[in-house]
mmCIF file of C-alpha atoms in Angstrom:
data_model
loop_
_atom_site.group_PDB
_atom_site.id
_atom_site.type_symbol
_atom_site.label_atom_id
_atom_site.label_comp_id
_atom_site.label_asym_id
_atom_site.label_seq_id
_atom_site.Cartn_x
_atom_site.Cartn_y
_atom_site.Cartn_z
ATOM 1 C CA MET A 1 20.560 -46.897 -20.842
ATOM 2 C CA SER A 2 20.090 -44.306 -17.982
ATOM 3 C CA ILE A 3 16.755 -43.916 -16.370
ATOM 4 C CA GLY A 4 16.253 -41.787 -13.114
ATOM 5 C CA SER A 5 14.129 -41.918 -10.274
ATOM 6 C CA GLY A 6 10.640 -42.616 -9.650
ATOM 7 C CA GLY A 7 9.539 -40.740 -6.401
ATOM 8 C CA ASP A 8 8.887 -43.616 -3.985
ATOM 9 C CA SER A 9 10.615 -46.237 -5.804
ATOM 10 C CA HIS A 10 13.930 -48.302 -5.890
ATOM 11 C CA ALA A 11 16.039 -50.412 -7.781
ATOM 12 C CA THR A 12 14.940 -54.142 -6.467
ATOM 13 C CA GLN A 13 17.550 -56.177 -4.235
ATOM 14 C CA GLN A 14 18.486 -58.800 -6.480
ATOM 15 C CA PHE A 15 19.347 -56.391 -9.139
ATOM 16 C CA VAL A 16 21.507 -54.384 -6.790
ATOM 17 C CA THR A 17 23.339 -57.330 -5.442
ATOM 18 C CA ARG A 18 23.840 -58.586 -9.278
ATOM 19 C CA ILE A 19 25.181 -55.489 -10.393
ATOM 20 C CA GLY A 20 27.283 -55.081 -7.029
ATOM 21 C CA ASP A 21 29.238 -58.481 -7.914
ATOM 22 C CA ARG A 22 29.240 -57.744 -11.781
ATOM 23 C CA ILE A 23 30.914 -54.369 -11.114
ATOM 24 C CA ARG A 24 33.397 -55.590 -8.590
ATOM 25 C CA ALA A 25 34.482 -58.801 -10.834
ATOM 26 C CA LEU A 26 35.121 -56.393 -13.492
ATOM 27 C CA ARG A 27 36.841 -53.628 -11.924
ATOM 28 C CA LYS A 28 39.198 -56.412 -10.264
ATOM 29 C CA GLU A 29 39.595 -57.897 -13.611
ATOM 30 C CA ARG A 30 41.109 -54.661 -15.109
ATOM 31 C CA ALA A 31 43.249 -54.383 -11.509
ATOM 32 C CA TRP A 32 41.319 -50.930 -10.732
ATOM 33 C CA SER A 33 41.435 -49.322 -7.301
ATOM 34 C CA VAL A 34 37.683 -48.564 -6.177
ATOM 35 C CA GLN A 35 39.204 -44.766 -6.470
ATOM 36 C CA ARG A 36 40.191 -45.210 -10.279
ATOM 37 C CA LEU A 37 36.957 -46.506 -10.643
ATOM 38 C CA ALA A 38 34.887 -43.949 -8.916
ATOM 39 C CA ASP A 39 36.587 -41.290 -10.857
ATOM 40 C CA ALA A 40 36.238 -43.016 -14.242
ATOM 41 C CA ALA A 41 32.509 -42.925 -13.437
ATOM 42 C CA GLY A 42 32.260 -39.542 -11.944
ATOM 43 C CA ILE A 43 30.912 -40.791 -8.700
ATOM 44 C CA SER A 44 32.170 -41.065 -4.654
ATOM 45 C CA ARG A 45 34.496 -43.788 -3.508
ATOM 46 C CA ARG A 46 31.726 -43.945 -0.956
ATOM 47 C CA MET A 47 28.945 -44.617 -3.614
ATOM 48 C CA LEU A 48 30.727 -47.323 -5.350
ATOM 49 C CA THR A 49 31.878 -49.407 -2.437
ATOM 50 C CA ASP A 50 28.097 -49.334 -1.218
ATOM 51 C CA VAL A 51 27.228 -50.567 -4.624
ATOM 52 C CA GLU A 52 29.588 -52.997 -5.097
ATOM 53 C CA LEU A 53 28.495 -54.504 -1.650
ATOM 54 C CA GLY A 54 24.869 -54.448 -2.460
ATOM 55 C CA GLN A 55 24.152 -51.713 0.219
ATOM 56 C CA ALA A 56 23.445 -49.013 -1.814
ATOM 57 C CA ASN A 57 20.484 -48.191 -3.817
ATOM 58 C CA PRO A 58 22.066 -46.395 -6.932
ATOM 59 C CA SER A 59 19.821 -44.300 -9.538
ATOM 60 C CA LEU A 60 19.912 -46.328 -12.967
ATOM 61 C CA ALA A 61 21.844 -43.530 -14.352
ATOM 62 C CA THR A 62 24.465 -44.459 -11.649
ATOM 63 C CA VAL A 63 24.886 -47.862 -12.636
ATOM 64 C CA ASP A 64 24.915 -46.365 -16.350
ATOM 65 C CA ARG A 65 27.791 -44.316 -15.476
ATOM 66 C CA ILE A 66 29.758 -47.135 -14.032
ATOM 67 C CA ALA A 67 29.158 -49.628 -16.758
ATOM 68 C CA ARG A 68 30.227 -46.842 -19.469
ATOM 69 C CA ALA A 69 33.327 -46.367 -17.331
ATOM 70 C CA LEU A 70 34.207 -50.131 -17.389
ATOM 71 C CA ASP A 71 33.631 -50.240 -21.172
ATOM 72 C CA THR A 72 30.566 -52.110 -21.172
ATOM 73 C CA ASP A 73 26.664 -51.369 -20.839
ATOM 74 C CA PHE A 74 23.761 -51.211 -18.351
ATOM 75 C CA ALA A 75 22.472 -54.417 -19.739
ATOM 76 C CA ALA A 76 25.404 -56.649 -19.284
ATOM 77 C CA LEU A 77 25.290 -55.639 -15.373
ATOM 78 C CA ALA A 78 21.857 -55.921 -15.389
ATOM 79 C CA LEU A 79 20.598 -59.212 -16.855
ATOM 80 C CA PRO A 80 21.216 -62.481 -15.568
ATOM 81 C CA ALA A 81 23.907 -65.065 -17.343
ATOM 82 C CA ALA A 82 22.375 -66.743 -20.312
ATOM 83 C CA ASP A 83 20.865 -69.951 -19.560
ATOM 84 C CA PRO A 84 22.246 -72.921 -22.108
ATOM 85 C CA ALA A 85 18.984 -74.567 -21.569
ATOM 86 C CA GLY A 86 17.107 -71.636 -23.406
ATOM 87 C CA PRO A 87 15.944 -68.147 -23.267
ATOM 88 C CA LYS A 88 15.158 -66.380 -20.487
ATOM 89 C CA VAL A 89 11.357 -65.191 -20.255
ATOM 90 C CA GLU A 90 10.790 -63.363 -17.328
ATOM 91 C CA GLY A 91 13.564 -60.854 -17.153
ATOM 92 C CA THR A 92 14.989 -59.207 -14.631
ATOM 93 C CA VAL A 93 13.062 -56.395 -12.173
ATOM 94 C CA VAL A 94 15.292 -53.595 -12.349
ATOM 95 C CA TRP A 95 12.885 -50.701 -10.704
ATOM 96 C CA GLU A 96 9.874 -50.778 -8.824
ATOM 97 C CA ALA A 97 7.609 -48.719 -6.876
ATOM 98 C CA VAL A 98 5.127 -49.170 -3.758
ATOM 99 C CA ASP A 99 2.381 -48.535 -5.699
ATOM 100 C CA GLY A 100 2.836 -51.363 -7.927
ATOM 101 C CA SER A 101 4.734 -49.981 -10.773
ATOM 102 C CA ARG A 102 7.609 -51.367 -12.120
ATOM 103 C CA ALA A 103 10.070 -51.906 -14.943
ATOM 104 C CA LEU A 104 11.456 -55.374 -16.666
ATOM 105 C CA LEU A 105 14.419 -55.443 -18.710
ATOM 106 C CA LEU A 106 13.484 -58.404 -20.824
ATOM 107 C CA GLY A 107 16.988 -58.511 -23.097
ATOM 108 C CA ALA A 108 19.426 -56.878 -24.877
ATOM 109 C CA THR A 109 21.504 -57.018 -27.927
ATOM 110 C CA ARG A 110 25.297 -55.494 -27.813
ATOM 111 C CA GLN A 111 26.295 -53.869 -31.452
ATOM 112 C CA PRO A 112 23.966 -52.333 -32.179
ATOM 113 C CA ARG A 113 23.088 -51.719 -28.639
ATOM 114 C CA ALA A 114 19.114 -51.921 -27.835
ATOM 115 C CA GLU A 115 17.369 -52.714 -25.079
ATOM 116 C CA LEU A 116 13.722 -54.565 -24.839
ATOM 117 C CA TRP A 117 11.576 -53.370 -21.670
ATOM 118 C CA ARG A 118 8.204 -54.348 -20.224
ATOM 119 C CA TRP A 119 6.726 -51.310 -18.236
ATOM 120 C CA THR A 120 3.600 -51.151 -15.938
ATOM 121 C CA LEU A 121 2.801 -47.674 -14.267
ATOM 122 C CA ALA A 122 0.422 -47.825 -11.880
ATOM 123 C CA PRO A 123 -2.634 -45.497 -12.137
ATOM 124 C CA GLY A 124 -1.410 -41.786 -11.170
ATOM 125 C CA GLY A 125 2.918 -43.424 -11.307
ATOM 126 C CA ARG A 126 5.167 -41.251 -12.881
ATOM 127 C CA TYR A 127 8.635 -42.016 -13.665
ATOM 128 C CA ASP A 128 11.281 -39.478 -13.969
ATOM 129 C CA ALA A 129 13.930 -40.066 -16.397
ATOM 130 C CA GLU A 130 17.659 -38.928 -17.108
ATOM 131 C CA PRO A 131 19.033 -38.075 -20.352
ATOM 132 C CA ASP A 132 20.666 -40.543 -22.257
ATOM 133 C CA ARG A 133 23.768 -40.044 -24.411
ATOM 134 C CA ALA A 134 23.213 -37.693 -27.480
ATOM 135 C CA GLY A 135 21.233 -39.347 -30.325
ATOM 136 C CA ALA A 136 19.854 -42.139 -28.116
ATOM 137 C CA GLN A 137 16.316 -42.765 -28.887
ATOM 138 C CA GLU A 138 13.172 -44.481 -27.215
ATOM 139 C CA ILE A 139 10.613 -46.183 -28.963
ATOM 140 C CA HIS A 140 7.371 -46.923 -26.659
ATOM 141 C CA HIS A 141 4.244 -49.173 -27.794
ATOM 142 C CA VAL A 142 1.204 -49.501 -25.152
ATOM 143 C CA LEU A 143 -0.210 -52.598 -24.513
ATOM 144 C CA ALA A 144 -3.190 -51.468 -22.085
ATOM 145 C CA GLY A 145 -4.183 -48.075 -20.358
ATOM 146 C CA ARG A 146 -2.761 -44.627 -21.329
ATOM 147 C CA LEU A 147 0.634 -43.307 -21.564
ATOM 148 C CA THR A 148 1.962 -39.821 -21.096
ATOM 149 C CA LEU A 149 5.315 -38.998 -22.063
ATOM 150 C CA VAL A 150 6.503 -35.864 -20.674
ATOM 151 C CA LEU A 151 8.785 -33.740 -23.067
ATOM 152 C CA ALA A 152 10.373 -30.405 -23.132
ATOM 153 C CA THR A 153 8.158 -29.788 -26.139
ATOM 154 C CA GLY A 154 5.027 -30.896 -23.873
ATOM 155 C CA PRO A 155 3.212 -34.167 -22.961
ATOM 156 C CA GLN A 156 2.435 -36.481 -25.588
ATOM 157 C CA VAL A 157 -0.389 -39.056 -24.849
ATOM 158 C CA VAL A 158 0.050 -42.662 -26.148
ATOM 159 C CA ALA A 159 -3.218 -44.996 -26.082
ATOM 160 C CA ALA A 160 -3.269 -49.007 -25.910
ATOM 161 C CA GLY A 161 -2.545 -50.249 -29.663
ATOM 162 C CA GLN A 162 -0.484 -46.966 -30.634
ATOM 163 C CA SER A 163 3.528 -46.604 -30.655
ATOM 164 C CA ALA A 164 5.720 -43.090 -30.160
ATOM 165 C CA VAL A 165 9.555 -42.695 -30.849
ATOM 166 C CA ILE A 166 11.098 -39.948 -28.523
ATOM 167 C CA ALA A 167 14.722 -38.577 -28.489
ATOM 168 C CA SER A 168 15.768 -39.900 -25.097
ATOM 169 C CA ASP A 169 18.874 -37.808 -24.754
ATOM 170 C CA GLN A 170 16.407 -35.340 -22.833
ATOM 171 C CA ASP A 171 14.956 -34.831 -19.594
ATOM 172 C CA TYR A 172 11.533 -36.799 -19.835
ATOM 173 C CA ALA A 173 9.167 -38.487 -17.744
ATOM 174 C CA TYR A 174 6.605 -41.485 -18.058
ATOM 175 C CA ARG A 175 3.169 -40.889 -16.651
ATOM 176 C CA ASN A 176 -0.018 -42.586 -16.161
ATOM 177 C CA ASP A 177 -3.241 -39.732 -15.321
ATOM 178 C CA GLY A 178 -5.665 -42.608 -16.404
ATOM 179 C CA SER A 179 -7.548 -45.051 -13.705
ATOM 180 C CA GLU A 180 -6.064 -48.473 -14.948
ATOM 181 C CA PRO A 181 -2.296 -49.399 -15.165
ATOM 182 C CA ALA A 182 -0.601 -48.561 -18.319
ATOM 183 C CA VAL A 183 1.407 -51.441 -19.388
ATOM 184 C CA PHE A 184 3.933 -50.683 -22.718
ATOM 185 C CA MET A 185 7.053 -51.968 -24.327
ATOM 186 C CA ARG A 186 10.071 -49.638 -24.581
ATOM 187 C CA VAL A 187 12.805 -50.311 -26.944
ATOM 188 C CA VAL A 188 15.877 -48.094 -25.904
ATOM 189 C CA THR A 189 18.615 -47.531 -28.801
ATOM 190 C CA GLY A 190 21.590 -45.940 -28.791
ATOM 191 C CA ALA A 191 22.078 -45.433 -24.975
#
């Protein structure tokens, strides 16, 4: 799952710390140097070091590239370890913006790969995504407000109670042109 940036936004510190610890553990488990993993992920050694130390605010696409280099996936790095006492309902806040917009990763499957997200975009909010791997798709179901999917073919507006499917192996964005928050579920497949 690759998502890009969203203006005045950032990955949460809890997310950054969790992925840094997991990336470092997986790299050491493979007996890889920082340079070897950085090369495999196509990022700088300095960026990888900062990510492992929880001192960087990496794009979610960068985390995805590192996960692929480690032969795992974004969700395996991002989600908390399974709780033996039962399912975890609150999910993980992965991205948030100063306007109150946020992305919550609720869960994921490994085979086939699928991720379930709950997004909230504040009025005027926008999130610019980076392309996923070829063949990836997203399903969006709007719970409240109106979501505008900005695609190369033009904008697609999805109102409350409606759903849309898009190819996510292209540049695209989520936008809220309305006066109330746009709340939507997002399922990513094939990323």
